[in-house]
Amino acid sequence: MLNKEQIARRIARELQDGYYVNLGIGIPTLVANFIPEGISVMLQSENGLLGMGPFPIEGEESADLINAGKQTVTTLPGSAIFDSATSFGMIRAGKVDLTVLGAMEVADNGDIANWKIPGKLIKGMGGAMDLVAAAKNIIVAMQHTDKKGNSKLLAQCSLPLTGLQCVKKVVTALGYFEITPEGFHCVERAPGVSVEEIKSKTAGRLVIADDCPEMDV
Amino acid sequence: MAINKRVANATEALHDLADGMTVMLGGFGLCGIPEMCINELVRKNVKNLTCISNNAGVDDFGLGLLLHQKQIKKMIASYVGENAEFERQLLSGELEVDLIPQGTLATRCLIAGYGIPFVPLLAGVGTEVAEGKETVVRNGKTYLLEDAFDADFAIVKAWKGDTAGNLIYKDTARNFNPMMAMAGKITVAEVEELVEPGELDPNQIHTPGIYVHRIFQGEGYEKRIEQRTVRPRA
């Protein structure tokens, strides 16, 4: 099983030099801690910051400089600040190379649900619908099952959708999956996790080889 | 005589803001919110407002203060977490809420300021956001037709401004403020520092003064931080 840091570390390996990357709240934010040696990326925060730096040193934080998770952050040499319309303009125009976000459910055709549980939790979609409608390359970082043990990798999402057929890859505690016309293709399984366990905990269509390689994290 | 948009304070700036109006308010979370004007709306206790803002504040700050007094009839926002009173009023049906994608929110403000009545956008296609909306198809892709917002007042916060109404924002406190400033029938700007015309470099202006109707310098900004995240000093 992968812990949250290992999920983030595996996703960080998908980064390429020169990428502009938008990281969502939760596990996706951790990806910034594992950017591989020798690779330069610029982090886009949709509230209007390109080139997001680390958290500020104690005492230097500013209420005027936050990320989309409302955390205090810093700028870096080469950073740019802009308004929200420009921010979503660059997202819509496909300038952001990679989007990593969390999800409540993903379907085997790439549908994603992550903004609402009817009658229970109503927080809103924030920028997620804009991101998934526009991004060419979307990776979802999430747990494989919910707190009750139900699979979050489904044949069809049960919750209100955020976007249709948009997710390309999913990294969970159990493995690394690509969305293909045949469903979730498990390319790597997490260390110590059996093919059988992945089969039993994936509700959507699954393609997995008996000799599916173990992930190196 | 130079154009002078200066008013004394939030009370004068919002003197004709009345019950039932639609009001846009800048800010992302608590960053870049017009604190002085929000406090004035609380004091005036105007009711039945439709508020357009990315978020709804927290329980005891920002738009949360208006929610507490049940001044908001309808909230148009993209993300409303971190506010228990909001969730309570929503689930009990006291508050009408229109949740819309953040980029759509920004763009519906932007086109209002650009004089464009509607715009085709992809965000939300195939989701409940699309329900009841007109669509248009181009090159095989379906887009939602999203209308420009029509707001009686836009209330924004800037870092610096001059009495001609020109505005400069600081860091990510810019967020929705420039588009909203362009979108109001009446735009009120509160600034941390108000200067005379000529003191701001025209090349550095974010919002041209033509969009701003009233401007004043606020005093005693709290600038609350929602998520203070820091590294220890080495």
Coordinates of C-alpha atoms in Angstrom, one line a residue:
Chain A
M1 CA 0.0 0.0 0.0
L2 CA 1.1 3.5 -0.7
N3 CA 0.8 6.3 1.8
K4 CA -0.1 9.8 0.7
E5 CA 3.5 10.8 0.3
Q6 CA 4.3 7.8 -1.9
I7 CA 1.2 8.5 -4.1
A8 CA 2.6 12.1 -4.5
R9 CA 6.1 10.8 -5.1
R10 CA 4.9 8.5 -7.9
I11 CA 2.9 11.3 -9.5
A12 CA 5.9 13.6 -9.3
R13 CA 7.7 11.2 -11.7
E14 CA 5.2 12.2 -14.4
L15 CA 6.6 15.7 -14.3
Q16 CA 8.7 16.8 -17.2
D17 CA 11.2 19.7 -17.5
G18 CA 9.4 23.0 -18.3
Y19 CA 6.0 21.8 -17.3
Y20 CA 3.4 24.2 -16.0
V21 CA 1.5 22.3 -13.3
N22 CA -1.7 22.9 -11.4
L23 CA -1.9 20.9 -8.1
G24 CA -5.2 20.6 -6.3
I25 CA -5.9 20.5 -2.6
G26 CA -4.9 17.4 -0.5
I27 CA -2.5 14.7 -1.8
P28 CA -1.9 16.7 -5.0
T29 CA -0.4 19.5 -3.0
L30 CA 2.3 17.1 -1.7
V31 CA 3.5 16.5 -5.3
A32 CA 5.4 19.7 -5.0
N33 CA 7.7 18.1 -2.3
F34 CA 8.9 15.4 -4.6
I35 CA 9.8 17.2 -7.8
P36 CA 12.7 15.1 -9.3
E37 CA 16.2 16.4 -9.3
G38 CA 17.1 18.2 -12.5
I39 CA 13.6 19.0 -13.5
S40 CA 12.1 22.6 -13.4
V41 CA 8.4 23.1 -13.3
M42 CA 6.3 26.1 -12.5
L43 CA 3.3 25.6 -10.2
Q44 CA 0.1 27.4 -11.2
S45 CA -2.3 28.4 -8.5
E46 CA -5.7 29.3 -9.9
N47 CA -6.3 32.2 -7.6
G48 CA -3.7 34.0 -9.8
L49 CA -0.1 32.9 -9.2
L50 CA 2.4 31.3 -11.6
G51 CA 5.6 30.2 -10.0
M52 CA 4.4 29.3 -6.5
G53 CA 7.1 29.1 -4.0
P54 CA 7.3 27.2 -0.6
F55 CA 5.5 28.3 2.5
P56 CA 6.9 31.5 3.9
I57 CA 9.4 31.6 6.8
E58 CA 7.6 32.2 10.1
G59 CA 6.9 35.9 10.5
E60 CA 7.2 36.7 6.8
E61 CA 3.7 35.4 5.9
S62 CA 1.3 37.8 4.2
A63 CA -2.5 37.8 4.1
D64 CA -2.2 39.1 0.5
L65 CA -0.2 36.1 -0.8
I66 CA -2.0 32.8 -0.7
N67 CA -2.6 29.7 -2.9
A68 CA -5.9 28.3 -4.1
G69 CA -6.0 26.3 -0.8
K70 CA -5.9 29.6 1.0
Q71 CA -2.5 28.8 2.5
T72 CA 0.1 31.4 2.8
V73 CA 2.8 31.0 0.2
T74 CA 5.7 32.8 -1.5
T75 CA 6.7 33.9 -4.9
L76 CA 10.0 32.8 -6.7
P77 CA 12.2 34.6 -9.2
G78 CA 10.2 34.4 -12.4
S79 CA 6.8 34.4 -10.7
A80 CA 3.8 36.2 -12.2
I81 CA 0.6 37.4 -10.5
F82 CA -2.6 37.9 -12.4
D83 CA -6.4 38.1 -12.0
S84 CA -8.8 35.1 -11.9
A85 CA -10.0 35.6 -15.4
T86 CA -6.5 35.5 -16.8
S87 CA -5.8 32.4 -14.6
F88 CA -8.7 30.5 -16.1
G89 CA -7.9 31.9 -19.5
M90 CA -4.5 30.1 -19.4
I91 CA -6.2 26.9 -18.1
R92 CA -8.9 27.0 -20.8
A93 CA -6.4 27.7 -23.6
G94 CA -4.5 24.6 -22.7
K95 CA -1.3 26.3 -21.5
V96 CA -1.2 24.2 -18.3
D97 CA 0.6 21.0 -19.1
L98 CA -0.5 18.8 -16.1
T99 CA -3.4 19.0 -13.6
V100 CA -3.3 16.8 -10.5
L101 CA -6.5 16.7 -8.4
G102 CA -8.3 14.6 -5.9
A103 CA -11.6 12.8 -6.4
M104 CA -14.4 11.2 -4.6
E105 CA -15.1 8.8 -7.6
V106 CA -13.6 8.1 -11.0
A107 CA -15.3 6.0 -13.6
D108 CA -13.6 3.6 -16.0
N109 CA -14.3 5.9 -18.9
G110 CA -12.5 8.9 -17.2
D111 CA -15.6 10.6 -15.7
I112 CA -14.8 12.3 -12.4
A113 CA -16.9 13.3 -9.4
N114 CA -15.4 15.5 -6.7
W115 CA -17.6 18.4 -5.7
K116 CA -20.8 17.4 -4.1
I117 CA -22.5 14.8 -2.0
P118 CA -26.3 15.5 -2.4
G119 CA -27.9 16.4 1.0
K120 CA -24.7 16.0 2.9
L121 CA -21.7 18.0 1.7
I122 CA -22.0 21.1 -0.4
K123 CA -18.7 22.9 -0.7
G124 CA -18.8 23.7 -4.4
M125 CA -16.6 22.9 -7.4
G126 CA -14.2 25.8 -7.1
G127 CA -11.9 25.6 -10.2
A128 CA -12.2 21.8 -10.7
M129 CA -14.9 21.9 -13.4
D130 CA -12.9 24.5 -15.4
L131 CA -9.7 22.5 -15.0
V132 CA -11.2 19.1 -16.0
A133 CA -13.0 20.6 -19.0
A134 CA -9.8 22.1 -20.4
A135 CA -6.8 20.1 -19.3
K136 CA -5.2 17.7 -21.7
N137 CA -3.4 15.7 -19.0
I138 CA -5.3 15.0 -15.8
I139 CA -4.0 12.7 -13.1
V140 CA -6.2 11.9 -10.1
A141 CA -4.6 11.2 -6.7
M142 CA -6.9 9.5 -4.3
Q143 CA -7.5 6.6 -2.0
H144 CA -8.6 3.4 -3.7
T145 CA -11.6 2.9 -1.4
D146 CA -13.8 5.1 0.8
K147 CA -13.9 4.9 4.6
K148 CA -16.5 2.1 4.4
G149 CA -14.2 0.1 2.0
N150 CA -16.3 0.8 -1.1
S151 CA -14.3 1.1 -4.4
K152 CA -13.8 4.7 -5.7
L153 CA -12.9 3.2 -9.1
L154 CA -16.3 2.6 -10.6
A155 CA -18.1 1.6 -13.8
Q156 CA -20.2 4.7 -13.4
C157 CA -20.0 7.6 -10.9
S158 CA -22.8 7.7 -8.5
L159 CA -22.2 11.3 -7.3
P160 CA -22.8 14.5 -9.4
L161 CA -20.1 14.7 -12.1
T162 CA -17.4 17.3 -12.3
G163 CA -16.4 16.4 -15.8
L164 CA -16.9 13.8 -18.5
Q165 CA -14.2 11.4 -19.9
C166 CA -11.4 13.6 -18.9
V167 CA -9.2 11.7 -16.4
K168 CA -6.1 10.1 -18.0
K169 CA -4.4 8.4 -15.0
V170 CA -5.3 7.5 -11.5
V171 CA -2.8 6.8 -8.7
T172 CA -4.2 5.3 -5.5
A173 CA -2.8 3.5 -2.5
L174 CA -3.0 0.2 -4.5
G175 CA -1.5 1.2 -7.8
Y176 CA -1.0 3.2 -11.0
F177 CA -3.9 3.1 -13.5
E178 CA -4.3 4.4 -17.0
I179 CA -7.7 5.0 -18.4
T180 CA -8.1 3.1 -21.6
P181 CA -11.0 2.2 -23.8
E182 CA -11.0 -1.2 -21.9
G183 CA -11.3 0.6 -18.5
F184 CA -8.7 1.0 -15.8
H185 CA -5.4 -0.5 -16.9
C186 CA -3.3 -1.2 -13.9
V187 CA 0.3 -0.6 -15.0
E188 CA 2.0 -0.9 -11.7
R189 CA 0.8 -2.3 -8.4
A190 CA 1.8 -0.8 -5.0
P191 CA 4.5 -2.8 -3.1
G192 CA 2.9 -5.6 -1.1
V193 CA -0.4 -5.4 -2.9
S194 CA -1.6 -8.5 -4.8
V195 CA -3.3 -8.6 -8.2
E196 CA -6.2 -10.3 -6.4
E197 CA -6.6 -7.4 -3.9
I198 CA -6.7 -4.8 -6.8
K199 CA -9.3 -6.9 -8.6
S200 CA -11.5 -7.2 -5.5
K201 CA -11.3 -3.5 -4.7
T202 CA -11.9 -2.2 -8.2
A203 CA -15.6 -2.0 -9.2
G204 CA -15.1 -0.6 -12.7
R205 CA -13.7 -2.5 -15.7
L206 CA -10.1 -3.5 -14.9
V207 CA -7.3 -4.7 -17.1
I208 CA -4.4 -6.2 -15.0
A209 CA -1.7 -8.7 -16.0
D210 CA -1.0 -11.6 -13.7
D211 CA 2.6 -10.4 -13.7
C212 CA 1.8 -6.7 -13.2
P213 CA 5.0 -5.2 -12.0
E214 CA 5.5 -3.8 -8.5
M215 CA 6.0 0.0 -8.3
D216 CA 9.4 1.2 -7.4
V217 CA 8.8 4.1 -4.9
Chain B
M1 CA -11.1 70.5 -12.4
A2 CA -9.9 66.9 -12.4
I3 CA -12.3 64.1 -12.1
N4 CA -12.5 63.3 -8.4
K5 CA -14.3 60.1 -7.2
R6 CA -13.2 60.3 -3.6
V7 CA -15.9 59.8 -1.0
A8 CA -15.3 60.0 2.8
N9 CA -15.9 56.4 3.8
A10 CA -17.9 53.2 3.3
T11 CA -21.1 54.9 4.6
E12 CA -21.0 57.5 1.9
A13 CA -19.9 55.0 -0.8
L14 CA -22.8 52.7 -0.1
H15 CA -25.5 55.3 0.9
D16 CA -27.8 54.2 -2.0
L17 CA -27.2 50.4 -1.7
A18 CA -30.7 49.1 -0.9
D19 CA -32.6 46.0 0.0
G20 CA -32.9 43.4 -2.8
M21 CA -29.9 44.6 -4.9
T22 CA -27.3 42.4 -6.6
V23 CA -23.9 43.0 -5.2
M24 CA -20.5 41.7 -6.4
L25 CA -17.7 41.4 -3.9
G26 CA -14.1 40.8 -4.7
G27 CA -11.7 38.5 -2.9
F28 CA -10.6 34.8 -2.8
G29 CA -11.3 33.3 0.6
L30 CA -10.5 36.2 2.9
C31 CA -7.7 37.5 0.7
G32 CA -8.5 40.8 -0.9
I33 CA -12.0 41.2 0.4
P34 CA -13.5 44.7 0.9
E35 CA -13.5 44.6 4.7
M36 CA -14.7 48.2 5.2
C37 CA -17.7 47.9 2.9
I38 CA -18.7 44.5 4.3
N39 CA -18.7 46.0 7.8
E40 CA -20.9 48.8 6.5
L41 CA -23.3 46.4 4.9
V42 CA -23.6 44.7 8.3
R43 CA -24.2 48.1 10.0
K44 CA -26.8 49.2 7.4
N45 CA -28.4 45.7 7.7
V46 CA -29.7 45.8 4.1
K47 CA -31.7 42.6 3.4
N48 CA -32.5 40.3 0.5
L49 CA -29.2 40.8 -1.2
T50 CA -28.0 38.6 -4.1
C51 CA -24.3 38.3 -3.5
I52 CA -21.8 37.3 -6.2
S53 CA -18.5 36.3 -4.7
N54 CA -16.1 33.4 -5.2
N55 CA -16.5 32.4 -1.5
A56 CA -18.9 33.1 1.3
G57 CA -16.3 34.1 4.0
V58 CA -16.0 32.2 7.3
D59 CA -18.4 32.1 10.2
D60 CA -17.2 35.3 11.9
F61 CA -15.5 37.3 9.1
G62 CA -16.2 38.4 5.5
L63 CA -19.5 37.5 4.0
G64 CA -20.1 35.2 6.9
L65 CA -21.1 38.3 8.9
L66 CA -23.9 39.1 6.4
L67 CA -25.0 35.4 6.5
H68 CA -25.2 35.6 10.3
Q69 CA -27.7 38.5 10.1
K70 CA -29.6 36.7 7.3
Q71 CA -29.0 39.6 4.9
I72 CA -28.3 37.3 1.9
K73 CA -31.2 35.9 -0.1
K74 CA -29.1 34.3 -2.8
M75 CA -25.4 33.5 -3.0
I76 CA -23.6 33.0 -6.3
A77 CA -20.2 31.4 -5.6
S78 CA -17.8 28.6 -6.7
Y79 CA -16.7 27.3 -3.3
V80 CA -18.4 27.7 0.1
G81 CA -16.6 25.3 2.4
E82 CA -15.3 26.6 5.8
N83 CA -18.6 28.2 6.7
A84 CA -20.9 26.2 9.0
E85 CA -23.7 28.9 9.0
F86 CA -23.7 28.9 5.3
E87 CA -24.1 25.1 5.1
R88 CA -26.9 25.3 7.7
Q89 CA -28.9 27.9 5.9
L90 CA -28.4 26.1 2.6
L91 CA -29.5 22.7 3.9
S92 CA -32.5 24.3 5.7
G93 CA -33.6 26.1 2.5
E94 CA -33.3 29.6 4.0
L95 CA -30.6 30.5 1.5
E96 CA -30.7 30.1 -2.3
V97 CA -27.4 29.1 -3.7
D98 CA -26.0 29.0 -7.2
L99 CA -22.7 27.2 -7.3
I100 CA -20.8 27.8 -10.6
P101 CA -17.3 26.9 -11.8
Q102 CA -14.7 29.4 -10.7
G103 CA -13.5 30.2 -14.2
T104 CA -17.1 30.7 -15.4
L105 CA -17.6 33.1 -12.4
A106 CA -14.5 35.1 -13.4
T107 CA -15.4 35.2 -17.1
R108 CA -19.0 36.2 -16.4
C109 CA -17.6 39.2 -14.5
L110 CA -15.1 39.9 -17.2
I111 CA -17.5 39.9 -20.1
A112 CA -19.8 42.3 -18.2
G113 CA -16.9 44.7 -18.1
Y114 CA -16.1 44.1 -21.8
G115 CA -19.7 44.7 -22.9
I116 CA -20.1 41.2 -24.2
P117 CA -23.6 39.7 -23.3
F118 CA -22.7 36.0 -23.2
V119 CA -19.9 33.6 -23.8
P120 CA -19.6 29.9 -24.8
L121 CA -17.7 27.9 -22.2
L122 CA -16.9 24.2 -21.8
A123 CA -16.8 24.0 -18.0
G124 CA -19.8 22.1 -16.6
V125 CA -20.9 20.5 -19.9
G126 CA -22.6 17.2 -19.0
T127 CA -22.9 18.1 -15.3
E128 CA -25.8 19.5 -13.3
V129 CA -24.3 22.9 -13.9
A130 CA -25.5 22.6 -17.5
E131 CA -29.1 22.0 -16.6
G132 CA -31.5 24.5 -18.2
K133 CA -28.7 26.3 -20.0
E134 CA -28.6 27.0 -23.7
T135 CA -25.9 25.3 -25.6
V136 CA -24.0 25.9 -28.9
V137 CA -22.0 23.4 -30.9
R138 CA -18.8 24.3 -32.7
N139 CA -16.5 21.8 -34.4
G140 CA -18.2 19.0 -32.7
K141 CA -17.9 20.4 -29.2
T142 CA -20.8 21.5 -27.1
Y143 CA -20.5 24.7 -25.1
L144 CA -22.7 26.3 -22.5
L145 CA -23.9 29.8 -23.1
E146 CA -23.0 31.8 -20.0
D147 CA -24.5 35.3 -19.4
A148 CA -22.6 38.3 -18.3
F149 CA -23.5 39.2 -14.7
D150 CA -25.7 42.2 -14.1
A151 CA -24.8 43.7 -10.7
D152 CA -26.2 46.9 -9.2
F153 CA -23.0 47.3 -7.2
A154 CA -19.5 45.9 -7.5
I155 CA -17.4 46.3 -4.3
V156 CA -13.7 45.8 -4.6
K157 CA -10.5 46.1 -2.5
A158 CA -7.3 47.4 -4.0
W159 CA -3.9 48.2 -2.5
K160 CA -3.4 51.7 -3.9
G161 CA -5.7 54.0 -5.8
D162 CA -5.9 57.6 -6.9
T163 CA -8.8 60.0 -6.7
A164 CA -9.4 59.4 -10.5
G165 CA -10.3 55.9 -9.6
N166 CA -7.2 54.1 -10.9
L167 CA -6.4 50.9 -9.0
I168 CA -3.4 48.8 -8.3
Y169 CA -3.7 45.5 -6.5
K170 CA -1.1 43.6 -4.3
D171 CA -0.1 40.0 -4.8
T172 CA -2.9 37.4 -5.0
A173 CA -5.3 39.9 -3.3
R174 CA -5.9 40.8 -7.0
N175 CA -8.0 37.7 -7.8
F176 CA -11.6 38.6 -8.8
N177 CA -11.2 42.3 -7.9
P178 CA -10.2 43.7 -11.4
M179 CA -13.1 41.9 -13.3
M180 CA -15.7 42.8 -10.7
A181 CA -14.5 46.4 -10.7
M182 CA -15.3 46.5 -14.4
A183 CA -18.7 44.8 -14.0
G184 CA -20.7 47.0 -11.6
K185 CA -23.4 49.5 -12.5
I186 CA -21.8 51.3 -9.6
T187 CA -18.3 50.3 -8.6
V188 CA -17.0 51.1 -5.2
A189 CA -13.3 50.7 -4.5
E190 CA -11.7 50.7 -1.0
V191 CA -8.0 51.0 -0.9
E192 CA -5.2 50.9 1.7
E193 CA -3.6 54.0 0.3
L194 CA -5.4 56.7 -1.7
V195 CA -3.2 59.2 -3.5
E196 CA -3.5 62.2 -5.8
P197 CA -3.6 61.8 -9.6
G198 CA -0.1 61.6 -11.0
E199 CA 1.4 59.7 -8.1
L200 CA 0.6 56.3 -9.6
D201 CA 2.6 55.2 -12.7
P202 CA 0.0 55.0 -15.6
N203 CA 1.9 51.9 -16.9
Q204 CA 1.3 50.0 -13.7
I205 CA -2.5 50.6 -13.4
H206 CA -4.5 47.3 -13.2
T207 CA -8.0 48.9 -13.2
P208 CA -8.5 52.1 -15.3
G209 CA -10.4 54.7 -13.3
I210 CA -13.2 54.8 -15.9
Y211 CA -14.7 51.7 -14.3
V212 CA -14.6 53.1 -10.7
H213 CA -17.4 55.4 -9.5
R214 CA -16.5 55.9 -5.8
I215 CA -13.2 55.4 -3.9
F216 CA -12.1 55.8 -0.4
Q217 CA -9.2 54.9 1.9
G218 CA -10.0 52.3 4.5
E219 CA -8.5 52.4 8.0
G220 CA -7.5 49.5 10.3
Y221 CA -7.6 46.5 7.9
E222 CA -7.6 43.2 9.8
K223 CA -6.5 41.1 6.8
R224 CA -7.2 37.9 8.4
I225 CA -5.3 34.8 7.3
E226 CA -7.4 31.6 6.8
Q227 CA -4.6 29.0 6.6
R228 CA -1.4 30.2 8.1
T229 CA 1.3 27.9 6.8
V230 CA 4.9 28.7 7.5
R231 CA 8.4 27.1 7.7
P232 CA 10.3 27.5 10.9
R233 CA 13.1 30.1 10.9
A234 CA 16.4 28.2 10.5

